[in-house]
Each structure stands twice: as structure tokens, then as C-alpha cells.
PDB file of C-alpha atoms in Angstrom:
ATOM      1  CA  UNK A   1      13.577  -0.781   5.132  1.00  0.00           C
ATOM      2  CA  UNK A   2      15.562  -4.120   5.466  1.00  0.00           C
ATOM      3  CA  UNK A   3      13.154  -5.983   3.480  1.00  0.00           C
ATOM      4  CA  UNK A   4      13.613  -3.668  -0.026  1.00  0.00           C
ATOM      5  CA  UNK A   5      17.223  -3.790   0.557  1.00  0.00           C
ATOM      6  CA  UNK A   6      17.525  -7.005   1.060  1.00  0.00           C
ATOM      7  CA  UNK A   7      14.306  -8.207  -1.538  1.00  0.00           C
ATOM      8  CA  UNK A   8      15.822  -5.704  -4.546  1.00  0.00           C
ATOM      9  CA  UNK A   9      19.019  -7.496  -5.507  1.00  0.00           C
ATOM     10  CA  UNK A  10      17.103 -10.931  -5.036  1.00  0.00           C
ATOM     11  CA  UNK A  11      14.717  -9.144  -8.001  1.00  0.00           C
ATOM     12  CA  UNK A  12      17.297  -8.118 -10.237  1.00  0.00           C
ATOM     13  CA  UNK A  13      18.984 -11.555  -9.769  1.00  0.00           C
ATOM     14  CA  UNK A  14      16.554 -13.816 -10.786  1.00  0.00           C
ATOM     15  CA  UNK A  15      14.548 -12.479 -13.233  1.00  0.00           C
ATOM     16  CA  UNK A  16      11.584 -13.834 -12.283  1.00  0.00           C
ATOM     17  CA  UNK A  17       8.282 -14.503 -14.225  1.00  0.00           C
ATOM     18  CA  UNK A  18       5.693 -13.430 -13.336  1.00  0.00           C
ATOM     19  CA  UNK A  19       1.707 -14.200 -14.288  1.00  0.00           C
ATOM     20  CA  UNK A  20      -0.495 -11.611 -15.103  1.00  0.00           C
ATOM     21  CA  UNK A  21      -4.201 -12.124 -15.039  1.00  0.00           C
ATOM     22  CA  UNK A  22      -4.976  -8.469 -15.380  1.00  0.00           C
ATOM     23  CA  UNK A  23      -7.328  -6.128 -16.935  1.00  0.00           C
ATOM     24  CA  UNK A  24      -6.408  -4.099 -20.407  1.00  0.00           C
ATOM     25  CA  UNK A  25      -7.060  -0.950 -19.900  1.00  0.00           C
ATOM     26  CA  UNK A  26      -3.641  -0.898 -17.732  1.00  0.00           C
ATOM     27  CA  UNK A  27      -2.065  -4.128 -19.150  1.00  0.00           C
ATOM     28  CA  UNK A  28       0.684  -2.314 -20.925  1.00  0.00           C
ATOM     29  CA  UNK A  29       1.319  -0.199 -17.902  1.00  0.00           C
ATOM     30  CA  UNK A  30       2.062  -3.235 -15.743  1.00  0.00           C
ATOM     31  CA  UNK A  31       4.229  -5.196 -18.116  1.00  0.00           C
ATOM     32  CA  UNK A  32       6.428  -2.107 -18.878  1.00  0.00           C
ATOM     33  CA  UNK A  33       6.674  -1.626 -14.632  1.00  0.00           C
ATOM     34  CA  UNK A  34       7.560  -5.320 -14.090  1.00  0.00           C
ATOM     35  CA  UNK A  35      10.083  -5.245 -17.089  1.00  0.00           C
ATOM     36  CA  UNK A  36      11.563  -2.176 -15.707  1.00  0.00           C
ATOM     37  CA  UNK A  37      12.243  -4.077 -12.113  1.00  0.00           C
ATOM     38  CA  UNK A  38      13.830  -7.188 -13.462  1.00  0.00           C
ATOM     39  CA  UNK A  39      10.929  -8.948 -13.255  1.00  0.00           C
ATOM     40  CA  UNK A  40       9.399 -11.101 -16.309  1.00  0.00           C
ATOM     41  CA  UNK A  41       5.914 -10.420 -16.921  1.00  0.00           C
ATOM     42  CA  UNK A  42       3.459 -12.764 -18.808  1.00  0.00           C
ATOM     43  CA  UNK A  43       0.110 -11.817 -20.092  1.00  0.00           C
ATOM     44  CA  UNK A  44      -2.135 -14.708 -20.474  1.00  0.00           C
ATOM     45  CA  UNK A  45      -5.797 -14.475 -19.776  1.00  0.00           C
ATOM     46  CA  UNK A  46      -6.804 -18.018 -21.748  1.00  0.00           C
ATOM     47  CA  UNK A  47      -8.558 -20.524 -20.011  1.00  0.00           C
ATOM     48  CA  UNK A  48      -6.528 -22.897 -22.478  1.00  0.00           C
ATOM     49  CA  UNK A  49      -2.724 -22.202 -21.016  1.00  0.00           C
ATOM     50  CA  UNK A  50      -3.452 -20.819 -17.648  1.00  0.00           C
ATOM     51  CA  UNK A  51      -2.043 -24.139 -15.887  1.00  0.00           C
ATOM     52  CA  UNK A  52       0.968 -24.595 -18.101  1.00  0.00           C
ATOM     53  CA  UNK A  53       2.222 -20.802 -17.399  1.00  0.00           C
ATOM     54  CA  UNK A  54       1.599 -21.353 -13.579  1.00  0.00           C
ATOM     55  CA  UNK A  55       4.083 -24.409 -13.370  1.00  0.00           C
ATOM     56  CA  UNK A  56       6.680 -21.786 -15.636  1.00  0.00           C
ATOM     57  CA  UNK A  57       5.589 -18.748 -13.179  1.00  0.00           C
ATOM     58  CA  UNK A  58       7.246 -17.729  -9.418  1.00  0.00           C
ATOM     59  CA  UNK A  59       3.622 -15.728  -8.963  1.00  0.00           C
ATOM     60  CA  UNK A  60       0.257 -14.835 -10.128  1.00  0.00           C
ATOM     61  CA  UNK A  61      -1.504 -11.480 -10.387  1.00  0.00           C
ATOM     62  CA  UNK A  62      -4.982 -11.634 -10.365  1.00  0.00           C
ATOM     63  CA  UNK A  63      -6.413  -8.041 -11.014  1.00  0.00           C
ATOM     64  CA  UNK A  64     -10.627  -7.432 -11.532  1.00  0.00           C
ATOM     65  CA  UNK A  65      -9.895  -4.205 -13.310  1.00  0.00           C
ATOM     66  CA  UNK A  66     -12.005  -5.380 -15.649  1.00  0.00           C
ATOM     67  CA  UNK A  67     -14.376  -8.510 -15.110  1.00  0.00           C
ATOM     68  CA  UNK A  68     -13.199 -11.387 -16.802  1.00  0.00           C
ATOM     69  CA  UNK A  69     -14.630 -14.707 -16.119  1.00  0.00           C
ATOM     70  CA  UNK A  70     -14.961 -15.767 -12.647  1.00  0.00           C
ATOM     71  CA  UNK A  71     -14.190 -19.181 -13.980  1.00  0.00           C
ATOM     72  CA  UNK A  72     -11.054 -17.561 -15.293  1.00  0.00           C
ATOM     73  CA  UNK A  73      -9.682 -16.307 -12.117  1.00  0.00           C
ATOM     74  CA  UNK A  74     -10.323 -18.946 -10.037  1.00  0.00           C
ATOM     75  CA  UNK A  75      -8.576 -21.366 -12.711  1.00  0.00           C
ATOM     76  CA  UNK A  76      -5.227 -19.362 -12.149  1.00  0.00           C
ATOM     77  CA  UNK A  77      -5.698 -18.876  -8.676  1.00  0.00           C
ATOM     78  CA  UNK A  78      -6.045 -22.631  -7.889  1.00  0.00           C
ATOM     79  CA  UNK A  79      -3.207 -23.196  -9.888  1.00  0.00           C
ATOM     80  CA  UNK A  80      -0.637 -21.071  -8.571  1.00  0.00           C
ATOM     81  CA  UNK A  81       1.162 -21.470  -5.612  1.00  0.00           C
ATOM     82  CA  UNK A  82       1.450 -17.747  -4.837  1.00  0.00           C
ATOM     83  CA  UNK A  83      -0.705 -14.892  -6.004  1.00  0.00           C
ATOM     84  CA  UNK A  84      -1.804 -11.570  -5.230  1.00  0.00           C
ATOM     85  CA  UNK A  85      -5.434 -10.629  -5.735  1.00  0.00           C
ATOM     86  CA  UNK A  86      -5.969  -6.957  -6.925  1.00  0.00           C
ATOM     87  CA  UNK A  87      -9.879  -6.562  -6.192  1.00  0.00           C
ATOM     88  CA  UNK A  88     -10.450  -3.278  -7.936  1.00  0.00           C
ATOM     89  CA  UNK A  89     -13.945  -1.280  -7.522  1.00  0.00           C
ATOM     90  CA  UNK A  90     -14.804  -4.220  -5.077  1.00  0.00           C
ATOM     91  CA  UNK A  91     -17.824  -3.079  -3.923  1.00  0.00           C
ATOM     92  CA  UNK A  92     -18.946  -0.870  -7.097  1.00  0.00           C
ATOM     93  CA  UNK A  93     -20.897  -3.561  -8.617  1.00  0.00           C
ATOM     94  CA  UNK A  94     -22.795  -6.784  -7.755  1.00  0.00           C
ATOM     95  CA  UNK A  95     -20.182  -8.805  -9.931  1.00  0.00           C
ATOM     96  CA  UNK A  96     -16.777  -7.572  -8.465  1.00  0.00           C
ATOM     97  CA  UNK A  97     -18.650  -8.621  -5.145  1.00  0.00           C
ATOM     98  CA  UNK A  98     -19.392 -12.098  -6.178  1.00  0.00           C
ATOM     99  CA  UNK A  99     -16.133 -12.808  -7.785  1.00  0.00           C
ATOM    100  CA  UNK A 100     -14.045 -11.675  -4.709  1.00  0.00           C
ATOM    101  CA  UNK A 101     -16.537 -13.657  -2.626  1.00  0.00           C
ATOM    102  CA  UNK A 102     -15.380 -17.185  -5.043  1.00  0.00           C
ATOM    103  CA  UNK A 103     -11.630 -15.784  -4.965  1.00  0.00           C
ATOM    104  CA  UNK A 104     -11.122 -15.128  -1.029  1.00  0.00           C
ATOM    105  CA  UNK A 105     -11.950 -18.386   0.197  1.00  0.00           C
ATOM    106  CA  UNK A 106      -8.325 -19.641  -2.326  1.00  0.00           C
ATOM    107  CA  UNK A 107      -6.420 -17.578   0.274  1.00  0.00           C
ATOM    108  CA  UNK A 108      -4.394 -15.184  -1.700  1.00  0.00           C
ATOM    109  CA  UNK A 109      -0.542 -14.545  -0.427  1.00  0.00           C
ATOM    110  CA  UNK A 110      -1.235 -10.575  -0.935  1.00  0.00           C
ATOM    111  CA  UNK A 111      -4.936  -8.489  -0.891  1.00  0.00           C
ATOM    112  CA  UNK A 112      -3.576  -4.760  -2.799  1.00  0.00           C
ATOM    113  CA  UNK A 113      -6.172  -2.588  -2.700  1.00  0.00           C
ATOM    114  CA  UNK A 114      -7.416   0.856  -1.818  1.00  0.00           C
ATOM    115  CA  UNK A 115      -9.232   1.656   1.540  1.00  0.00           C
ATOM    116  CA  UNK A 116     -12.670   1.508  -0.337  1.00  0.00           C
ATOM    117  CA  UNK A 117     -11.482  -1.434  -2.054  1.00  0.00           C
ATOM    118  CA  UNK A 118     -10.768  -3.339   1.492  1.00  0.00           C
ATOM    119  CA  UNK A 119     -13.906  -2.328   3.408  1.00  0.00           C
ATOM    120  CA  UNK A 120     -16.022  -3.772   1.133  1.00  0.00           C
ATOM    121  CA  UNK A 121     -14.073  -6.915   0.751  1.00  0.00           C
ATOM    122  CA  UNK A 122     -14.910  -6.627   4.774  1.00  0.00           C
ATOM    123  CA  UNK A 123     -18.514  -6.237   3.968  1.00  0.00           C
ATOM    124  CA  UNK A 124     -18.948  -2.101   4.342  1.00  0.00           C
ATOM    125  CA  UNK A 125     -20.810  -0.991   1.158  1.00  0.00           C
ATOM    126  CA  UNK A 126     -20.642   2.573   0.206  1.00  0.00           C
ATOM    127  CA  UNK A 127     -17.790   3.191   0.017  1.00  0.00           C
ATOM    128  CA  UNK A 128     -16.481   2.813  -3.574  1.00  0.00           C
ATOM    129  CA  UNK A 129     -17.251   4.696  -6.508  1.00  0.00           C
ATOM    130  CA  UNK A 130     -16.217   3.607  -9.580  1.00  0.00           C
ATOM    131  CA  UNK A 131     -12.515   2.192  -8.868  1.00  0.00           C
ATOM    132  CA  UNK A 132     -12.123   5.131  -6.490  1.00  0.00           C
ATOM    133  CA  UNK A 133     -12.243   4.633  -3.143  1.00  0.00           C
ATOM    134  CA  UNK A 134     -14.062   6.806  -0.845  1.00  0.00           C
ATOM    135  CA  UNK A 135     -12.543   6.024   2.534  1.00  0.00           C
ATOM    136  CA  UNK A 136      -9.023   6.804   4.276  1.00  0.00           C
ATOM    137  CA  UNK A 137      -7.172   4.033   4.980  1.00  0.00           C
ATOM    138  CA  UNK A 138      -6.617   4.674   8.656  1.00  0.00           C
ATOM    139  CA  UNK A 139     -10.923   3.926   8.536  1.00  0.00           C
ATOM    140  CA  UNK A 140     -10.041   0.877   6.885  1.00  0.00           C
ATOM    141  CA  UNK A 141      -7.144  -1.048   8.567  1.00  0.00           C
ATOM    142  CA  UNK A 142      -8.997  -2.720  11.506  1.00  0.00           C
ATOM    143  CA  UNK A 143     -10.913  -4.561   8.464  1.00  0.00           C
ATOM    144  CA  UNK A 144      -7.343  -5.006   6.917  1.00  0.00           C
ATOM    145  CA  UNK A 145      -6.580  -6.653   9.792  1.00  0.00           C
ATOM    146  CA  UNK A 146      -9.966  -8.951   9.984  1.00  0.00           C
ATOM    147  CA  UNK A 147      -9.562 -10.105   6.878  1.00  0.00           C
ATOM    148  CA  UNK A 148      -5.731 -10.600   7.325  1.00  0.00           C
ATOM    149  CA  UNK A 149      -6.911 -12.943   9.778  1.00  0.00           C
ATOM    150  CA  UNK A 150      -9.583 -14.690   8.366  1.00  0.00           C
ATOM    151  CA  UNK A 151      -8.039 -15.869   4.751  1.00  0.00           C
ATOM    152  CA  UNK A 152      -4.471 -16.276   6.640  1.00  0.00           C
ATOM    153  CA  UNK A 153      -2.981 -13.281   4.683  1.00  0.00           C
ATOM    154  CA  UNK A 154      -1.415 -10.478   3.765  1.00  0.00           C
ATOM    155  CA  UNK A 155      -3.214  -6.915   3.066  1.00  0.00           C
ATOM    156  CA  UNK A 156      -1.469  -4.150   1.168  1.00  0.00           C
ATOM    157  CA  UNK A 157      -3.420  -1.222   1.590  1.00  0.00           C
ATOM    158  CA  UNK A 158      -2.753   1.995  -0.765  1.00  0.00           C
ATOM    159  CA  UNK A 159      -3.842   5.507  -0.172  1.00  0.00           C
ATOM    160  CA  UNK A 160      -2.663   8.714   1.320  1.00  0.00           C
ATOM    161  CA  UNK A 161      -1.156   6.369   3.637  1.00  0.00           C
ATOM    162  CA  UNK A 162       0.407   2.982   2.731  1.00  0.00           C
ATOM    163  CA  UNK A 163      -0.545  -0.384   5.371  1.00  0.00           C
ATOM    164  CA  UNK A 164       0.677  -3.495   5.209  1.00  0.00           C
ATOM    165  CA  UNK A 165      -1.282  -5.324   7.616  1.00  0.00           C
ATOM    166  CA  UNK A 166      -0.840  -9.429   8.588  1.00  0.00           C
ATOM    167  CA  UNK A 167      -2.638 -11.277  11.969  1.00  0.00           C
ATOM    168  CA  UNK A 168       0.082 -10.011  14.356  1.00  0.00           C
ATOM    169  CA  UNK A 169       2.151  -7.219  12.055  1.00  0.00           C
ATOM    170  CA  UNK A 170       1.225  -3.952  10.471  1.00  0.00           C
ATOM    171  CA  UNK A 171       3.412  -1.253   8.838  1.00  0.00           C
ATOM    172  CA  UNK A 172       2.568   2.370   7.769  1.00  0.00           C
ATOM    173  CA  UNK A 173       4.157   3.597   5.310  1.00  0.00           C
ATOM    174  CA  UNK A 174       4.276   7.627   3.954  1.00  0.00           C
ATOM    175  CA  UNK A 175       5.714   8.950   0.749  1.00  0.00           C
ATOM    176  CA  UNK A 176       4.081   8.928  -2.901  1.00  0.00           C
ATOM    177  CA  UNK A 177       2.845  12.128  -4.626  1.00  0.00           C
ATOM    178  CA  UNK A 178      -0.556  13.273  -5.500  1.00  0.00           C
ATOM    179  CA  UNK A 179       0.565  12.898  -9.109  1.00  0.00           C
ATOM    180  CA  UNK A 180       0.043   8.989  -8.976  1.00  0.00           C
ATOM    181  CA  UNK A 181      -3.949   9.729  -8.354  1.00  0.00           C
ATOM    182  CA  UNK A 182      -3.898  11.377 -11.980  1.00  0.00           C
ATOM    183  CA  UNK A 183      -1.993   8.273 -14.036  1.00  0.00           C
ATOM    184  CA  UNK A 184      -4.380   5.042 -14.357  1.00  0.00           C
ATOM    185  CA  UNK A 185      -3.016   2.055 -13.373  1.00  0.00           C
ATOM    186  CA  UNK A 186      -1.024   2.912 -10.466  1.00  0.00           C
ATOM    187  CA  UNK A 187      -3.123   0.731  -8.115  1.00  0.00           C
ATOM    188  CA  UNK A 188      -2.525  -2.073 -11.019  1.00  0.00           C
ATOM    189  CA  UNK A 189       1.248  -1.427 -10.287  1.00  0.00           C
ATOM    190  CA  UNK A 190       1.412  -1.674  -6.695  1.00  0.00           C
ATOM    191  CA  UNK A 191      -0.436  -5.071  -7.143  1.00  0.00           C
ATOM    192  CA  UNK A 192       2.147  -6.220  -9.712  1.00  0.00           C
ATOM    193  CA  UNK A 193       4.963  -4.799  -7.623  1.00  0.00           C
ATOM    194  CA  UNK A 194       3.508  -6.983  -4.541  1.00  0.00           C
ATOM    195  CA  UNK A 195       3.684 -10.136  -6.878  1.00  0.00           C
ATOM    196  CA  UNK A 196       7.219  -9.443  -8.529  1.00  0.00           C
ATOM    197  CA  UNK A 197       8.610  -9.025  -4.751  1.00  0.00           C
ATOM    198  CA  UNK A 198       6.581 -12.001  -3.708  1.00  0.00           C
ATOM    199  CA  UNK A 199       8.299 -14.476  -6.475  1.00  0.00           C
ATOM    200  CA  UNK A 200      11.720 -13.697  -4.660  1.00  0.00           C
ATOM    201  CA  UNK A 201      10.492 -13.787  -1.019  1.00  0.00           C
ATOM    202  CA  UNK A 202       9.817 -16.269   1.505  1.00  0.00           C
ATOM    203  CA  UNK A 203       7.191 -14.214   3.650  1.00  0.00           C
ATOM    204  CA  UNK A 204       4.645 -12.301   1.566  1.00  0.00           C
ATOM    205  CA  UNK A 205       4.712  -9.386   4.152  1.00  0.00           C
ATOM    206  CA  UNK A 206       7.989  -8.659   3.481  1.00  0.00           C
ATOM    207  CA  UNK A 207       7.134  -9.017  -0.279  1.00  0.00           C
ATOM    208  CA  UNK A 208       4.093  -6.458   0.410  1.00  0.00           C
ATOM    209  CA  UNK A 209       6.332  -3.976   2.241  1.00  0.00           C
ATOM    210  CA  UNK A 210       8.823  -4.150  -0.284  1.00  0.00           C
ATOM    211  CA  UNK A 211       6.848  -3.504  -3.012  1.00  0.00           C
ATOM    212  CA  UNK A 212       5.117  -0.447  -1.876  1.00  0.00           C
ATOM    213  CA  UNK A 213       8.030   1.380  -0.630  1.00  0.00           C
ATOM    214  CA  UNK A 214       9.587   0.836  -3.863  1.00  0.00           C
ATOM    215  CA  UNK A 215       5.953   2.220  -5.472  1.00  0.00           C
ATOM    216  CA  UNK A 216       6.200   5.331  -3.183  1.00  0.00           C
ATOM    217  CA  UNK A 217       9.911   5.945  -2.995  1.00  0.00           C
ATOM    218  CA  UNK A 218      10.128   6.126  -6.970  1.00  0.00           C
ATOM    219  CA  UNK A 219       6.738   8.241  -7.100  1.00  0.00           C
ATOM    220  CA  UNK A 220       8.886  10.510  -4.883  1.00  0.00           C
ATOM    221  CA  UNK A 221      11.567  10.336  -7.261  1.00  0.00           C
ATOM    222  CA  UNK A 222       9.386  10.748 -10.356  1.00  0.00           C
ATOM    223  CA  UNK A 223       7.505  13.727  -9.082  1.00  0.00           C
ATOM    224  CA  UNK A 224      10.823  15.730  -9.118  1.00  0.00           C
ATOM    225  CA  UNK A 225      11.313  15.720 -12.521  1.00  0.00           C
ATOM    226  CA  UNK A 226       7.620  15.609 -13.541  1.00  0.00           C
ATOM    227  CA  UNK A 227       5.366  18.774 -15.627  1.00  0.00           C
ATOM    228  CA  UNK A 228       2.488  16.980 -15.237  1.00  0.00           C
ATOM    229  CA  UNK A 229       0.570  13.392 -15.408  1.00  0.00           C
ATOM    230  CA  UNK A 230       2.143  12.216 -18.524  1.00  0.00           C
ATOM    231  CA  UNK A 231       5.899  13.289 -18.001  1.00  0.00           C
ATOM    232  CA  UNK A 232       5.012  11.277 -14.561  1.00  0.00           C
ATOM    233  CA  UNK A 233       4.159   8.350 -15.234  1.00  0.00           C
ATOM    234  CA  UNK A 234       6.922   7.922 -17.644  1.00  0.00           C
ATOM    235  CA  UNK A 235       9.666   9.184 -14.818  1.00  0.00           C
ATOM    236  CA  UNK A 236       8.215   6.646 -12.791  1.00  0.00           C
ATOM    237  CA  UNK A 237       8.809   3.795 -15.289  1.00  0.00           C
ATOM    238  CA  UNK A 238      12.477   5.226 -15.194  1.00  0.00           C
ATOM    239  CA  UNK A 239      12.534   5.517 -11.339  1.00  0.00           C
ATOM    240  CA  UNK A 240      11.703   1.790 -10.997  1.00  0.00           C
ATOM    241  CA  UNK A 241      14.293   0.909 -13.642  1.00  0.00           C
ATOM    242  CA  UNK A 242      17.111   3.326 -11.685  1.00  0.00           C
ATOM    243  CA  UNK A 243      16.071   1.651  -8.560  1.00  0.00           C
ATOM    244  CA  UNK A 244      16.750  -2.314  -9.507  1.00  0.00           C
ATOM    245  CA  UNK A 245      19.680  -1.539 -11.910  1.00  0.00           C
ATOM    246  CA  UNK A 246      22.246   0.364  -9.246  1.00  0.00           C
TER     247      UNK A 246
END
């Protein structure tokens, strides 16, 4: 697609940083995807030096993995100018609820989540477990598309099938491997991915787009050489790197 093409040596050029608000459990996983992509991550969760990192930082990643303060979040989000809001197990628990509820209304350049992840941001309960989502995302892109047009935004939508969906756009996009549904964190790379592309890119649906055909493409590319889960997630690390560094 035009945009990756054209979005990839922008990446590798300038190096940008990028602010991660994220969740530890896949914290490592994210900074070593972002490093491999050119990209400059930053791992700062502290009230105390969230604003001075968003004047340094090109984006934010905001990323509910695992509930932080809602104070927190909406500190960074107000104080970055771009941002991507990762809202994972939205829906799972009364808290991830009420912090996306504070978060949405700050208009986020890029929502990345799963189907079940996006149908409860839409108000449809039931349909996460966990982080896992337990809808297809072909149920869930009219409400990708609802709440595209109600925060003015962009929705990245990961599954089986890959949407990017804006007011007046969508894209579907196929690829991936079942392997990525064994390896925590993929979701939490996608998200990162969206912000990296979305430091370097004028329109965040190009930024969206970008980023998950570069997710799926080097999944595709990983899977080849993979034995299992761990060998995976390692290729993919590699896959990114091979992808930005041609």
C-alpha cells in the first residue's frame, strides 16, 4: 500500500520519539518493536515528567493493559498533540469502562483495539473476556465507524481481519498468522506501531494503515521461520527490523 511505502523511509529517517504510557506486563515487548522500526521509544508513566516528555515526543501511546491512574492518562493525553489510545479488555471491568469513558471525550488521533475491545467502547457489553475479545471484527466495524465519527477519529481494528475505519474511509486488511494470538503483547504492538507511523504522518489513517500492514506483513514473514510461540515472536522483532532497514 502507498501509505507503508511511502510512511517507512519517513520512519527510518527521523527517528522519532515516541511516548509510551503503557502497561508492564508487555512494556519490554513494545520498546524492543519500536527500537527495531527506527522509532525512539520512551517509557515514562510519572505524573512528575509526563508534560516535559510530551513537548520532546512526535506521539503518545496510551495503553490500559494494566490500570494505571485515570489521572495519569488523561495528564498525557491532554498534553500531547497526537496519541493513540490502546483500550485493552475495555469492557472486562467497571474501571477500563470508566477510564475510556474520561479518555474518549480528548479525541485520540488512533482507537487500536480488538473487535471486543471496540464494541464495548460503542456500548455492547459481553463481549470481552479478559483482554480477549469475543467478537469478529466484521460484527464490529459499523461501531468502528460510529465512534470514528463521534470523537473525529481514527479506528484500527485487529483480528482475523484488520479495519481501519475513519467517517468517510475504511480499509480491510488480511495477512497475520495465528501464531501472533499465542505471543502477549501483540495487540500492545499494533498500538505502538499506529503511534510510531503517526509521529511521521500527516493523516492518522494513513498512519493506522501503515502500521498494521507492517504488523501483519512481518507476522507473515515471521511465521516462516517460526517452531513455535517463542521462536515467533523473536522473528517478528527481526521482521520489523528487516523491514525499516532495506
Amino acid at each position: 500500500m502507498s501509505s507503508i511505502r511511502t510512511l517507512l523511509p519517513q520512519l527510518q529517517a527521523q527517528r522519532p520519539l515516541v511516548h509510551c504510557v503503557t502497561n508492564p506486563v508487555t512494556m519490554n515487548f513494545v520498546a524492543d518493536a519500536l527500537n527495531a522500526v527506527s522509532a525512539r521509544p520512551i517509557m515514562a508513566n510519572s505524573t512528575a515528567e509526563i508534560d516535559t516528555i510530551a513537548g520532546a515526543a512526535s506521539a503518545l501511546l496510551v495503553n490500559i493493559g494494566v490500570p494505571q491512574s485515570a489521572a495519569l492518562y488523561v495528564q498525557a493525553a491532554k498534553a500531547a498533540d497526537r496519541w493513540v489510545f490502546d483500550p485493552v479488555g475495555a469492557g472486562g471491568t467497571k474501571l477500563r469502562v470508566d477510564i475510556a469513558k474520561q479518555l474518549l471525550p480528548l479525541k485520540p488521533s488512533i482507537i487500536r483495539g480488538n473487535a471486543g475491545e471496540i464494541l464495548a467502547l460503542g456500548g455492547q457489553a459481553g463481549v470481552v473476556e479478559g483482554v480477549d475479545s469475543l467478537a469478529t471484527p466484521e460484527e464490529a466495524a459499523g461501531v468502528a465507524k460510529l465512534l470514528a465519527e463521534k470523537y473525529r477519529t481514527v479506528v484500527a481494528m485487529t483480528g482475523a481481519t484488520d479495519y481501519v475505519v475513519s467517517a468517510d474511509r475504511i480499509v480491510r486488511l488480511t495477512g497475520g498468522d495465528a501464531l501472533m494470538a499465542k505471543v502477549t503483547g501483540t495487540g500492545c504492538v499494533a498500538g505502538a506501531l499506529c503511534a510510531a507511523f503517526l509521529a511521521v504522518s500527516e493523516d492518522p489513517f494513513d498512519a493506522a494503515v501503515a502500521a498494521l500492514h507492517l504488523m501483519s506483513g512481518a507476522a507473515d514473514h515471521a511465521a516462516k521461520s517460526a517452531k513455535g510461540p517463542g521462536s515467533f515472536k523473536v522473528a517478528l522483532i527481526d521482521a520489523f527490523y528487516s523491514a525499516t532497514s532495506q
